[in-house]
Amino acid sequence: HELRTPVANLSSYMEMMIDEVLEPTPERLQSCYGELQRLSGLISDLERLRQVENENLVLHKTDVDLRELSQVVMGNFESQLREKNLDGQVAGDMSVVSVDRDRMQQVMTNLVSNAVEYSTDGGCVRVTVEDTEDSGIIRVEDTGIGIPREDLKRIFERFYRTDKSRTRKTGGAGIGLAIVKTIVQAHRGTVTVESETGKGSVFTV
């Protein structure tokens, strides 16, 4: 479905313009270009998923401070936070763990991106880091729309989206959280979610 829909839309538009049923106006050409962009984005998503699900995924581990990494990731969302009038916060302990920095930044980016996207204007996105004797814990919390209870068990599945009416333009392909889970498990970690509809969600790594 993810591939078939934009391809079908493109084929239909192009065929009608070739047959001169429709005039190739800038607006229609822009629509075709948008479909191509969605296809390109999906291919990129699939490639990233293939890479992280590869059994031979190699982790280049170094000592990384999760709090510092959280600050870097949150800083990358400065413009999106300002656009939605969201309060972005990073709190908690310094926690130095042995992880692949790039992969863990990918995890954090996906989680914060979701938190920003599904938060309502004027809300808060908060990352809290906790350091324990044998692990580092990251919590990404938002005050957004929340996740329905019946969807929580499947939220990390590939291509699963809680709102079936979402298009790729608004809801993505349902790949980001599958990537998060795969990378975290490759580090022998866990990722869980708690959520309440209308109040927000907390993802814990």
mmCIF file with all atom_site columns, C-alpha atoms in Angstrom:
data_model
loop_
_atom_site.group_PDB
_atom_site.id
_atom_site.type_symbol
_atom_site.label_atom_id
_atom_site.label_alt_id
_atom_site.label_comp_id
_atom_site.label_asym_id
_atom_site.label_entity_id
_atom_site.label_seq_id
_atom_site.pdbx_PDB_ins_code
_atom_site.Cartn_x
_atom_site.Cartn_y
_atom_site.Cartn_z
_atom_site.occupancy
_atom_site.B_iso_or_equiv
_atom_site.pdbx_formal_charge
_atom_site.auth_seq_id
_atom_site.auth_comp_id
_atom_site.auth_asym_id
_atom_site.auth_atom_id
_atom_site.pdbx_PDB_model_num
ATOM 1   C CA . HIS A 1 1   ? 0.000  0.000  0.000   1.00 0.00 ? 1   HIS A CA 1
ATOM 2   C CA . GLU A 1 2   ? 2.785  2.443  0.887   1.00 0.00 ? 2   GLU A CA 1
ATOM 3   C CA . LEU A 1 3   ? 4.371  2.026  -2.538  1.00 0.00 ? 3   LEU A CA 1
ATOM 4   C CA . ARG A 1 4   ? 1.271  1.281  -4.581  1.00 0.00 ? 4   ARG A CA 1
ATOM 5   C CA . THR A 1 5   ? -0.685 4.428  -3.711  1.00 0.00 ? 5   THR A CA 1
ATOM 6   C CA . PRO A 1 6   ? 1.835  7.086  -4.823  1.00 0.00 ? 6   PRO A CA 1
ATOM 7   C CA . VAL A 1 7   ? 2.743  5.036  -7.910  1.00 0.00 ? 7   VAL A CA 1
ATOM 8   C CA . ALA A 1 8   ? -0.939 4.725  -8.854  1.00 0.00 ? 8   ALA A CA 1
ATOM 9   C CA . ASN A 1 9   ? -1.485 8.453  -8.318  1.00 0.00 ? 9   ASN A CA 1
ATOM 10  C CA . LEU A 1 10  ? 1.516  9.318  -10.461 1.00 0.00 ? 10  LEU A CA 1
ATOM 11  C CA . SER A 1 11  ? 0.507  6.919  -13.239 1.00 0.00 ? 11  SER A CA 1
ATOM 12  C CA . SER A 1 12  ? -3.026 8.290  -13.335 1.00 0.00 ? 12  SER A CA 1
ATOM 13  C CA . TYR A 1 13  ? -1.914 11.918 -13.496 1.00 0.00 ? 13  TYR A CA 1
ATOM 14  C CA . MET A 1 14  ? 0.748  11.273 -16.127 1.00 0.00 ? 14  MET A CA 1
ATOM 15  C CA . GLU A 1 15  ? -1.579 9.188  -18.307 1.00 0.00 ? 15  GLU A CA 1
ATOM 16  C CA . MET A 1 16  ? -4.298 11.850 -18.298 1.00 0.00 ? 16  MET A CA 1
ATOM 17  C CA . MET A 1 17  ? -1.799 14.587 -19.136 1.00 0.00 ? 17  MET A CA 1
ATOM 18  C CA . ILE A 1 18  ? -0.301 12.519 -21.951 1.00 0.00 ? 18  ILE A CA 1
ATOM 19  C CA . ASP A 1 19  ? -3.798 11.864 -23.337 1.00 0.00 ? 19  ASP A CA 1
ATOM 20  C CA . GLU A 1 20  ? -4.493 15.608 -22.963 1.00 0.00 ? 20  GLU A CA 1
ATOM 21  C CA . VAL A 1 21  ? -7.438 14.908 -20.701 1.00 0.00 ? 21  VAL A CA 1
ATOM 22  C CA . LEU A 1 22  ? -5.754 17.145 -18.155 1.00 0.00 ? 22  LEU A CA 1
ATOM 23  C CA . GLU A 1 23  ? -3.599 20.165 -18.814 1.00 0.00 ? 23  GLU A CA 1
ATOM 24  C CA . PRO A 1 24  ? -0.096 19.871 -17.276 1.00 0.00 ? 24  PRO A CA 1
ATOM 25  C CA . THR A 1 25  ? -0.495 22.917 -15.049 1.00 0.00 ? 25  THR A CA 1
ATOM 26  C CA . PRO A 1 26  ? 2.149  23.901 -12.476 1.00 0.00 ? 26  PRO A CA 1
ATOM 27  C CA . GLU A 1 27  ? -0.223 22.759 -9.714  1.00 0.00 ? 27  GLU A CA 1
ATOM 28  C CA . ARG A 1 28  ? -0.626 19.279 -11.207 1.00 0.00 ? 28  ARG A CA 1
ATOM 29  C CA . LEU A 1 29  ? 3.079  18.945 -11.872 1.00 0.00 ? 29  LEU A CA 1
ATOM 30  C CA . GLN A 1 30  ? 3.719  19.986 -8.261  1.00 0.00 ? 30  GLN A CA 1
ATOM 31  C CA . SER A 1 31  ? 1.338  17.253 -7.129  1.00 0.00 ? 31  SER A CA 1
ATOM 32  C CA . CYS A 1 32  ? 3.293  14.698 -9.171  1.00 0.00 ? 32  CYS A CA 1
ATOM 33  C CA . TYR A 1 33  ? 6.523  15.990 -7.706  1.00 0.00 ? 33  TYR A CA 1
ATOM 34  C CA . GLY A 1 34  ? 5.080  15.602 -4.213  1.00 0.00 ? 34  GLY A CA 1
ATOM 35  C CA . GLU A 1 35  ? 4.268  11.955 -4.917  1.00 0.00 ? 35  GLU A CA 1
ATOM 36  C CA . LEU A 1 36  ? 7.820  11.409 -6.146  1.00 0.00 ? 36  LEU A CA 1
ATOM 37  C CA . GLN A 1 37  ? 9.151  12.954 -2.947  1.00 0.00 ? 37  GLN A CA 1
ATOM 38  C CA . ARG A 1 38  ? 6.999  10.606 -0.870  1.00 0.00 ? 38  ARG A CA 1
ATOM 39  C CA . LEU A 1 39  ? 8.303  7.624  -2.839  1.00 0.00 ? 39  LEU A CA 1
ATOM 40  C CA . SER A 1 40  ? 11.878 8.808  -2.336  1.00 0.00 ? 40  SER A CA 1
ATOM 41  C CA . GLY A 1 41  ? 11.272 9.238  1.393   1.00 0.00 ? 41  GLY A CA 1
ATOM 42  C CA . LEU A 1 42  ? 9.795  5.762  1.690   1.00 0.00 ? 42  LEU A CA 1
ATOM 43  C CA . ILE A 1 43  ? 12.753 4.223  -0.139  1.00 0.00 ? 43  ILE A CA 1
ATOM 44  C CA . SER A 1 44  ? 15.090 6.022  2.271   1.00 0.00 ? 44  SER A CA 1
ATOM 45  C CA . ASP A 1 45  ? 13.038 4.759  5.237   1.00 0.00 ? 45  ASP A CA 1
ATOM 46  C CA . LEU A 1 46  ? 13.192 1.189  3.932   1.00 0.00 ? 46  LEU A CA 1
ATOM 47  C CA . GLU A 1 47  ? 16.934 1.438  3.382   1.00 0.00 ? 47  GLU A CA 1
ATOM 48  C CA . ARG A 1 48  ? 17.485 2.648  6.958   1.00 0.00 ? 48  ARG A CA 1
ATOM 49  C CA . LEU A 1 49  ? 15.297 -0.152 8.272   1.00 0.00 ? 49  LEU A CA 1
ATOM 50  C CA . ARG A 1 50  ? 17.188 -2.732 6.206   1.00 0.00 ? 50  ARG A CA 1
ATOM 51  C CA . GLN A 1 51  ? 20.482 -1.450 7.582   1.00 0.00 ? 51  GLN A CA 1
ATOM 52  C CA . VAL A 1 52  ? 19.473 -1.613 11.233  1.00 0.00 ? 52  VAL A CA 1
ATOM 53  C CA . GLU A 1 53  ? 17.674 -4.963 10.900  1.00 0.00 ? 53  GLU A CA 1
ATOM 54  C CA . ASN A 1 54  ? 20.671 -6.580 9.242   1.00 0.00 ? 54  ASN A CA 1
ATOM 55  C CA . GLU A 1 55  ? 21.874 -9.369 11.537  1.00 0.00 ? 55  GLU A CA 1
ATOM 56  C CA . ASN A 1 56  ? 25.428 -8.202 10.892  1.00 0.00 ? 56  ASN A CA 1
ATOM 57  C CA . LEU A 1 57  ? 24.730 -4.679 12.160  1.00 0.00 ? 57  LEU A CA 1
ATOM 58  C CA . VAL A 1 58  ? 28.066 -3.463 13.497  1.00 0.00 ? 58  VAL A CA 1
ATOM 59  C CA . LEU A 1 59  ? 28.009 -1.122 16.467  1.00 0.00 ? 59  LEU A CA 1
ATOM 60  C CA . HIS A 1 60  ? 30.950 1.239  16.879  1.00 0.00 ? 60  HIS A CA 1
ATOM 61  C CA . LYS A 1 61  ? 30.774 1.736  20.620  1.00 0.00 ? 61  LYS A CA 1
ATOM 62  C CA . THR A 1 62  ? 32.430 4.536  22.539  1.00 0.00 ? 62  THR A CA 1
ATOM 63  C CA . ASP A 1 63  ? 31.790 6.123  25.910  1.00 0.00 ? 63  ASP A CA 1
ATOM 64  C CA . VAL A 1 64  ? 28.896 8.552  25.439  1.00 0.00 ? 64  VAL A CA 1
ATOM 65  C CA . ASP A 1 65  ? 27.211 10.864 27.944  1.00 0.00 ? 65  ASP A CA 1
ATOM 66  C CA . LEU A 1 66  ? 23.497 10.367 27.327  1.00 0.00 ? 66  LEU A CA 1
ATOM 67  C CA . ARG A 1 67  ? 22.618 13.731 28.837  1.00 0.00 ? 67  ARG A CA 1
ATOM 68  C CA . GLU A 1 68  ? 25.008 15.569 26.527  1.00 0.00 ? 68  GLU A CA 1
ATOM 69  C CA . LEU A 1 69  ? 23.657 13.596 23.557  1.00 0.00 ? 69  LEU A CA 1
ATOM 70  C CA . SER A 1 70  ? 20.118 14.494 24.589  1.00 0.00 ? 70  SER A CA 1
ATOM 71  C CA . GLN A 1 71  ? 21.029 18.182 24.636  1.00 0.00 ? 71  GLN A CA 1
ATOM 72  C CA . VAL A 1 72  ? 22.497 17.909 21.132  1.00 0.00 ? 72  VAL A CA 1
ATOM 73  C CA . VAL A 1 73  ? 19.379 16.223 19.779  1.00 0.00 ? 73  VAL A CA 1
ATOM 74  C CA . MET A 1 74  ? 17.004 18.671 21.476  1.00 0.00 ? 74  MET A CA 1
ATOM 75  C CA . GLY A 1 75  ? 19.043 21.552 20.080  1.00 0.00 ? 75  GLY A CA 1
ATOM 76  C CA . ASN A 1 76  ? 18.546 20.178 16.574  1.00 0.00 ? 76  ASN A CA 1
ATOM 77  C CA . PHE A 1 77  ? 14.796 20.668 17.005  1.00 0.00 ? 77  PHE A CA 1
ATOM 78  C CA . GLU A 1 78  ? 15.019 24.309 18.061  1.00 0.00 ? 78  GLU A CA 1
ATOM 79  C CA . SER A 1 79  ? 13.165 25.666 15.025  1.00 0.00 ? 79  SER A CA 1
ATOM 80  C CA . GLN A 1 80  ? 10.378 23.042 15.202  1.00 0.00 ? 80  GLN A CA 1
ATOM 81  C CA . LEU A 1 81  ? 9.918  23.688 18.922  1.00 0.00 ? 81  LEU A CA 1
ATOM 82  C CA . ARG A 1 82  ? 9.677  27.418 18.337  1.00 0.00 ? 82  ARG A CA 1
ATOM 83  C CA . GLU A 1 83  ? 7.245  26.948 15.449  1.00 0.00 ? 83  GLU A CA 1
ATOM 84  C CA . LYS A 1 84  ? 4.819  24.993 17.653  1.00 0.00 ? 84  LYS A CA 1
ATOM 85  C CA . ASN A 1 85  ? 5.516  27.078 20.769  1.00 0.00 ? 85  ASN A CA 1
ATOM 86  C CA . LEU A 1 86  ? 6.792  23.983 22.614  1.00 0.00 ? 86  LEU A CA 1
ATOM 87  C CA . ASP A 1 87  ? 9.017  24.004 25.671  1.00 0.00 ? 87  ASP A CA 1
ATOM 88  C CA . GLY A 1 88  ? 11.955 21.646 25.011  1.00 0.00 ? 88  GLY A CA 1
ATOM 89  C CA . GLN A 1 89  ? 13.704 20.485 28.175  1.00 0.00 ? 89  GLN A CA 1
ATOM 90  C CA . VAL A 1 90  ? 16.633 18.211 29.025  1.00 0.00 ? 90  VAL A CA 1
ATOM 91  C CA . ALA A 1 91  ? 17.075 17.201 32.655  1.00 0.00 ? 91  ALA A CA 1
ATOM 92  C CA . GLY A 1 92  ? 18.615 14.556 34.856  1.00 0.00 ? 92  GLY A CA 1
ATOM 93  C CA . ASP A 1 93  ? 22.022 13.025 35.453  1.00 0.00 ? 93  ASP A CA 1
ATOM 94  C CA . MET A 1 94  ? 25.208 12.706 33.487  1.00 0.00 ? 94  MET A CA 1
ATOM 95  C CA . SER A 1 95  ? 25.219 9.059  32.388  1.00 0.00 ? 95  SER A CA 1
ATOM 96  C CA . VAL A 1 96  ? 28.224 7.713  30.482  1.00 0.00 ? 96  VAL A CA 1
ATOM 97  C CA . VAL A 1 97  ? 27.525 4.416  28.728  1.00 0.00 ? 97  VAL A CA 1
ATOM 98  C CA . SER A 1 98  ? 29.168 2.377  25.980  1.00 0.00 ? 98  SER A CA 1
ATOM 99  C CA . VAL A 1 99  ? 27.020 2.841  22.855  1.00 0.00 ? 99  VAL A CA 1
ATOM 100 C CA . ASP A 1 100 ? 27.248 3.579  19.152  1.00 0.00 ? 100 ASP A CA 1
ATOM 101 C CA . ARG A 1 101 ? 26.824 7.354  19.277  1.00 0.00 ? 101 ARG A CA 1
ATOM 102 C CA . ASP A 1 102 ? 25.425 7.730  15.762  1.00 0.00 ? 102 ASP A CA 1
ATOM 103 C CA . ARG A 1 103 ? 22.886 4.939  16.240  1.00 0.00 ? 103 ARG A CA 1
ATOM 104 C CA . MET A 1 104 ? 21.817 6.207  19.639  1.00 0.00 ? 104 MET A CA 1
ATOM 105 C CA . GLN A 1 105 ? 21.456 9.705  18.231  1.00 0.00 ? 105 GLN A CA 1
ATOM 106 C CA . GLN A 1 106 ? 19.186 8.165  15.587  1.00 0.00 ? 106 GLN A CA 1
ATOM 107 C CA . VAL A 1 107 ? 17.088 6.637  18.382  1.00 0.00 ? 107 VAL A CA 1
ATOM 108 C CA . MET A 1 108 ? 16.856 9.931  20.230  1.00 0.00 ? 108 MET A CA 1
ATOM 109 C CA . THR A 1 109 ? 16.079 11.875 17.056  1.00 0.00 ? 109 THR A CA 1
ATOM 110 C CA . ASN A 1 110 ? 13.212 9.550  16.152  1.00 0.00 ? 110 ASN A CA 1
ATOM 111 C CA . LEU A 1 111 ? 11.718 9.736  19.645  1.00 0.00 ? 111 LEU A CA 1
ATOM 112 C CA . VAL A 1 112 ? 12.021 13.507 19.977  1.00 0.00 ? 112 VAL A CA 1
ATOM 113 C CA . SER A 1 113 ? 10.716 13.973 16.431  1.00 0.00 ? 113 SER A CA 1
ATOM 114 C CA . ASN A 1 114 ? 7.585  11.994 17.301  1.00 0.00 ? 114 ASN A CA 1
ATOM 115 C CA . ALA A 1 115 ? 7.164  13.921 20.538  1.00 0.00 ? 115 ALA A CA 1
ATOM 116 C CA . VAL A 1 116 ? 7.340  17.236 18.695  1.00 0.00 ? 116 VAL A CA 1
ATOM 117 C CA . GLU A 1 117 ? 5.052  16.117 15.881  1.00 0.00 ? 117 GLU A CA 1
ATOM 118 C CA . TYR A 1 118 ? 2.285  14.835 18.131  1.00 0.00 ? 118 TYR A CA 1
ATOM 119 C CA . SER A 1 119 ? 2.458  17.556 20.771  1.00 0.00 ? 119 SER A CA 1
ATOM 120 C CA . THR A 1 120 ? -0.148 20.280 20.756  1.00 0.00 ? 120 THR A CA 1
ATOM 121 C CA . ASP A 1 121 ? 0.908  23.910 20.510  1.00 0.00 ? 121 ASP A CA 1
ATOM 122 C CA . GLY A 1 122 ? 2.118  25.320 23.803  1.00 0.00 ? 122 GLY A CA 1
ATOM 123 C CA . GLY A 1 123 ? 3.011  21.924 25.238  1.00 0.00 ? 123 GLY A CA 1
ATOM 124 C CA . CYS A 1 124 ? 6.263  20.444 26.491  1.00 0.00 ? 124 CYS A CA 1
ATOM 125 C CA . VAL A 1 125 ? 8.786  17.904 25.204  1.00 0.00 ? 125 VAL A CA 1
ATOM 126 C CA . ARG A 1 126 ? 11.057 16.717 27.990  1.00 0.00 ? 126 ARG A CA 1
ATOM 127 C CA . VAL A 1 127 ? 14.027 14.344 27.923  1.00 0.00 ? 127 VAL A CA 1
ATOM 128 C CA . THR A 1 128 ? 15.173 13.034 31.299  1.00 0.00 ? 128 THR A CA 1
ATOM 129 C CA . VAL A 1 129 ? 18.335 11.002 31.833  1.00 0.00 ? 129 VAL A CA 1
ATOM 130 C CA . GLU A 1 130 ? 18.822 8.755  34.851  1.00 0.00 ? 130 GLU A CA 1
ATOM 131 C CA . ASP A 1 131 ? 22.090 7.078  35.761  1.00 0.00 ? 131 ASP A CA 1
ATOM 132 C CA . THR A 1 132 ? 21.929 3.777  37.648  1.00 0.00 ? 132 THR A CA 1
ATOM 133 C CA . GLU A 1 133 ? 24.617 1.353  38.780  1.00 0.00 ? 133 GLU A CA 1
ATOM 134 C CA . ASP A 1 134 ? 24.373 -0.808 35.665  1.00 0.00 ? 134 ASP A CA 1
ATOM 135 C CA . SER A 1 135 ? 22.565 1.228  33.022  1.00 0.00 ? 135 SER A CA 1
ATOM 136 C CA . GLY A 1 136 ? 21.607 4.590  31.595  1.00 0.00 ? 136 GLY A CA 1
ATOM 137 C CA . ILE A 1 137 ? 17.917 5.405  31.254  1.00 0.00 ? 137 ILE A CA 1
ATOM 138 C CA . ILE A 1 138 ? 16.419 7.916  28.833  1.00 0.00 ? 138 ILE A CA 1
ATOM 139 C CA . ARG A 1 139 ? 12.804 9.066  29.067  1.00 0.00 ? 139 ARG A CA 1
ATOM 140 C CA . VAL A 1 140 ? 11.245 11.109 26.270  1.00 0.00 ? 140 VAL A CA 1
ATOM 141 C CA . GLU A 1 141 ? 7.991  12.628 27.457  1.00 0.00 ? 141 GLU A CA 1
ATOM 142 C CA . ASP A 1 142 ? 5.460  14.786 25.657  1.00 0.00 ? 142 ASP A CA 1
ATOM 143 C CA . THR A 1 143 ? 2.148  16.443 26.453  1.00 0.00 ? 143 THR A CA 1
ATOM 144 C CA . GLY A 1 144 ? 0.635  15.503 23.124  1.00 0.00 ? 144 GLY A CA 1
ATOM 145 C CA . ILE A 1 145 ? -2.332 13.573 21.785  1.00 0.00 ? 145 ILE A CA 1
ATOM 146 C CA . GLY A 1 146 ? -1.302 10.246 23.298  1.00 0.00 ? 146 GLY A CA 1
ATOM 147 C CA . ILE A 1 147 ? -1.642 6.717  21.916  1.00 0.00 ? 147 ILE A CA 1
ATOM 148 C CA . PRO A 1 148 ? -4.840 4.674  22.178  1.00 0.00 ? 148 PRO A CA 1
ATOM 149 C CA . ARG A 1 149 ? -4.546 1.741  24.590  1.00 0.00 ? 149 ARG A CA 1
ATOM 150 C CA . GLU A 1 150 ? -5.329 -0.807 21.878  1.00 0.00 ? 150 GLU A CA 1
ATOM 151 C CA . ASP A 1 151 ? -2.359 0.394  19.801  1.00 0.00 ? 151 ASP A CA 1
ATOM 152 C CA . LEU A 1 152 ? 0.328  0.317  22.495  1.00 0.00 ? 152 LEU A CA 1
ATOM 153 C CA . LYS A 1 153 ? 1.275  -3.348 21.988  1.00 0.00 ? 153 LYS A CA 1
ATOM 154 C CA . ARG A 1 154 ? 1.862  -2.847 18.276  1.00 0.00 ? 154 ARG A CA 1
ATOM 155 C CA . ILE A 1 155 ? 3.436  0.598  18.247  1.00 0.00 ? 155 ILE A CA 1
ATOM 156 C CA . PHE A 1 156 ? 6.953  -0.745 17.494  1.00 0.00 ? 156 PHE A CA 1
ATOM 157 C CA . GLU A 1 157 ? 5.868  -2.934 14.569  1.00 0.00 ? 157 GLU A CA 1
ATOM 158 C CA . ARG A 1 158 ? 7.022  -2.041 11.075  1.00 0.00 ? 158 ARG A CA 1
ATOM 159 C CA . PHE A 1 159 ? 4.483  -0.028 9.050   1.00 0.00 ? 159 PHE A CA 1
ATOM 160 C CA . TYR A 1 160 ? 2.042  0.142  11.978  1.00 0.00 ? 160 TYR A CA 1
ATOM 161 C CA . ARG A 1 161 ? 0.381  3.537  12.424  1.00 0.00 ? 161 ARG A CA 1
ATOM 162 C CA . THR A 1 162 ? -2.092 4.325  15.149  1.00 0.00 ? 162 THR A CA 1
ATOM 163 C CA . ASP A 1 163 ? -4.183 6.543  12.878  1.00 0.00 ? 163 ASP A CA 1
ATOM 164 C CA . LYS A 1 164 ? -5.042 4.529  9.774   1.00 0.00 ? 164 LYS A CA 1
ATOM 165 C CA . SER A 1 165 ? -6.339 7.666  8.067   1.00 0.00 ? 165 SER A CA 1
ATOM 166 C CA . ARG A 1 166 ? -2.906 9.285  8.062   1.00 0.00 ? 166 ARG A CA 1
ATOM 167 C CA . THR A 1 167 ? -1.114 9.692  4.766   1.00 0.00 ? 167 THR A CA 1
ATOM 168 C CA . ARG A 1 168 ? 2.643  9.394  4.460   1.00 0.00 ? 168 ARG A CA 1
ATOM 169 C CA . LYS A 1 169 ? 2.723  13.185 4.272   1.00 0.00 ? 169 LYS A CA 1
ATOM 170 C CA . THR A 1 170 ? 1.250  13.559 7.737   1.00 0.00 ? 170 THR A CA 1
ATOM 171 C CA . GLY A 1 171 ? 1.908  10.264 9.466   1.00 0.00 ? 171 GLY A CA 1
ATOM 172 C CA . GLY A 1 172 ? 5.030  8.732  7.997   1.00 0.00 ? 172 GLY A CA 1
ATOM 173 C CA . ALA A 1 173 ? 5.381  5.095  7.020   1.00 0.00 ? 173 ALA A CA 1
ATOM 174 C CA . GLY A 1 174 ? 5.360  3.634  10.522  1.00 0.00 ? 174 GLY A CA 1
ATOM 175 C CA . ILE A 1 175 ? 9.066  2.799  10.369  1.00 0.00 ? 175 ILE A CA 1
ATOM 176 C CA . GLY A 1 176 ? 10.677 5.170  12.882  1.00 0.00 ? 176 GLY A CA 1
ATOM 177 C CA . LEU A 1 177 ? 9.755  3.254  16.046  1.00 0.00 ? 177 LEU A CA 1
ATOM 178 C CA . ALA A 1 178 ? 10.701 -0.074 14.437  1.00 0.00 ? 178 ALA A CA 1
ATOM 179 C CA . ILE A 1 179 ? 14.155 1.401  13.836  1.00 0.00 ? 179 ILE A CA 1
ATOM 180 C CA . VAL A 1 180 ? 14.294 2.604  17.453  1.00 0.00 ? 180 VAL A CA 1
ATOM 181 C CA . LYS A 1 181 ? 13.466 -0.864 18.794  1.00 0.00 ? 181 LYS A CA 1
ATOM 182 C CA . THR A 1 182 ? 15.994 -2.616 16.562  1.00 0.00 ? 182 THR A CA 1
ATOM 183 C CA . ILE A 1 183 ? 18.858 -0.297 17.487  1.00 0.00 ? 183 ILE A CA 1
ATOM 184 C CA . VAL A 1 184 ? 18.063 -0.435 21.203  1.00 0.00 ? 184 VAL A CA 1
ATOM 185 C CA . GLN A 1 185 ? 17.874 -4.236 21.155  1.00 0.00 ? 185 GLN A CA 1
ATOM 186 C CA . ALA A 1 186 ? 21.202 -4.389 19.297  1.00 0.00 ? 186 ALA A CA 1
ATOM 187 C CA . HIS A 1 187 ? 22.642 -2.583 22.342  1.00 0.00 ? 187 HIS A CA 1
ATOM 188 C CA . ARG A 1 188 ? 21.011 -5.227 24.585  1.00 0.00 ? 188 ARG A CA 1
ATOM 189 C CA . GLY A 1 189 ? 18.640 -2.579 25.867  1.00 0.00 ? 189 GLY A CA 1
ATOM 190 C CA . THR A 1 190 ? 14.863 -2.231 26.057  1.00 0.00 ? 190 THR A CA 1
ATOM 191 C CA . VAL A 1 191 ? 12.357 0.368  24.927  1.00 0.00 ? 191 VAL A CA 1
ATOM 192 C CA . THR A 1 192 ? 8.863  0.719  26.383  1.00 0.00 ? 192 THR A CA 1
ATOM 193 C CA . VAL A 1 193 ? 6.008  3.191  26.149  1.00 0.00 ? 193 VAL A CA 1
ATOM 194 C CA . GLU A 1 194 ? 3.315  4.471  28.484  1.00 0.00 ? 194 GLU A CA 1
ATOM 195 C CA . SER A 1 195 ? 0.592  6.697  27.161  1.00 0.00 ? 195 SER A CA 1
ATOM 196 C CA . GLU A 1 196 ? -2.799 8.172  27.870  1.00 0.00 ? 196 GLU A CA 1
ATOM 197 C CA . THR A 1 197 ? -5.005 9.521  25.108  1.00 0.00 ? 197 THR A CA 1
ATOM 198 C CA . GLY A 1 198 ? -5.220 13.291 25.241  1.00 0.00 ? 198 GLY A CA 1
ATOM 199 C CA . LYS A 1 199 ? -2.462 13.638 27.862  1.00 0.00 ? 199 LYS A CA 1
ATOM 200 C CA . GLY A 1 200 ? 0.752  12.461 26.191  1.00 0.00 ? 200 GLY A CA 1
ATOM 201 C CA . SER A 1 201 ? 3.287  9.656  26.043  1.00 0.00 ? 201 SER A CA 1
ATOM 202 C CA . VAL A 1 202 ? 6.528  8.579  27.723  1.00 0.00 ? 202 VAL A CA 1
ATOM 203 C CA . PHE A 1 203 ? 9.073  6.440  25.857  1.00 0.00 ? 203 PHE A CA 1
ATOM 204 C CA . THR A 1 204 ? 11.719 4.847  28.071  1.00 0.00 ? 204 THR A CA 1
ATOM 205 C CA . VAL A 1 205 ? 15.027 3.483  26.762  1.00 0.00 ? 205 VAL A CA 1
#
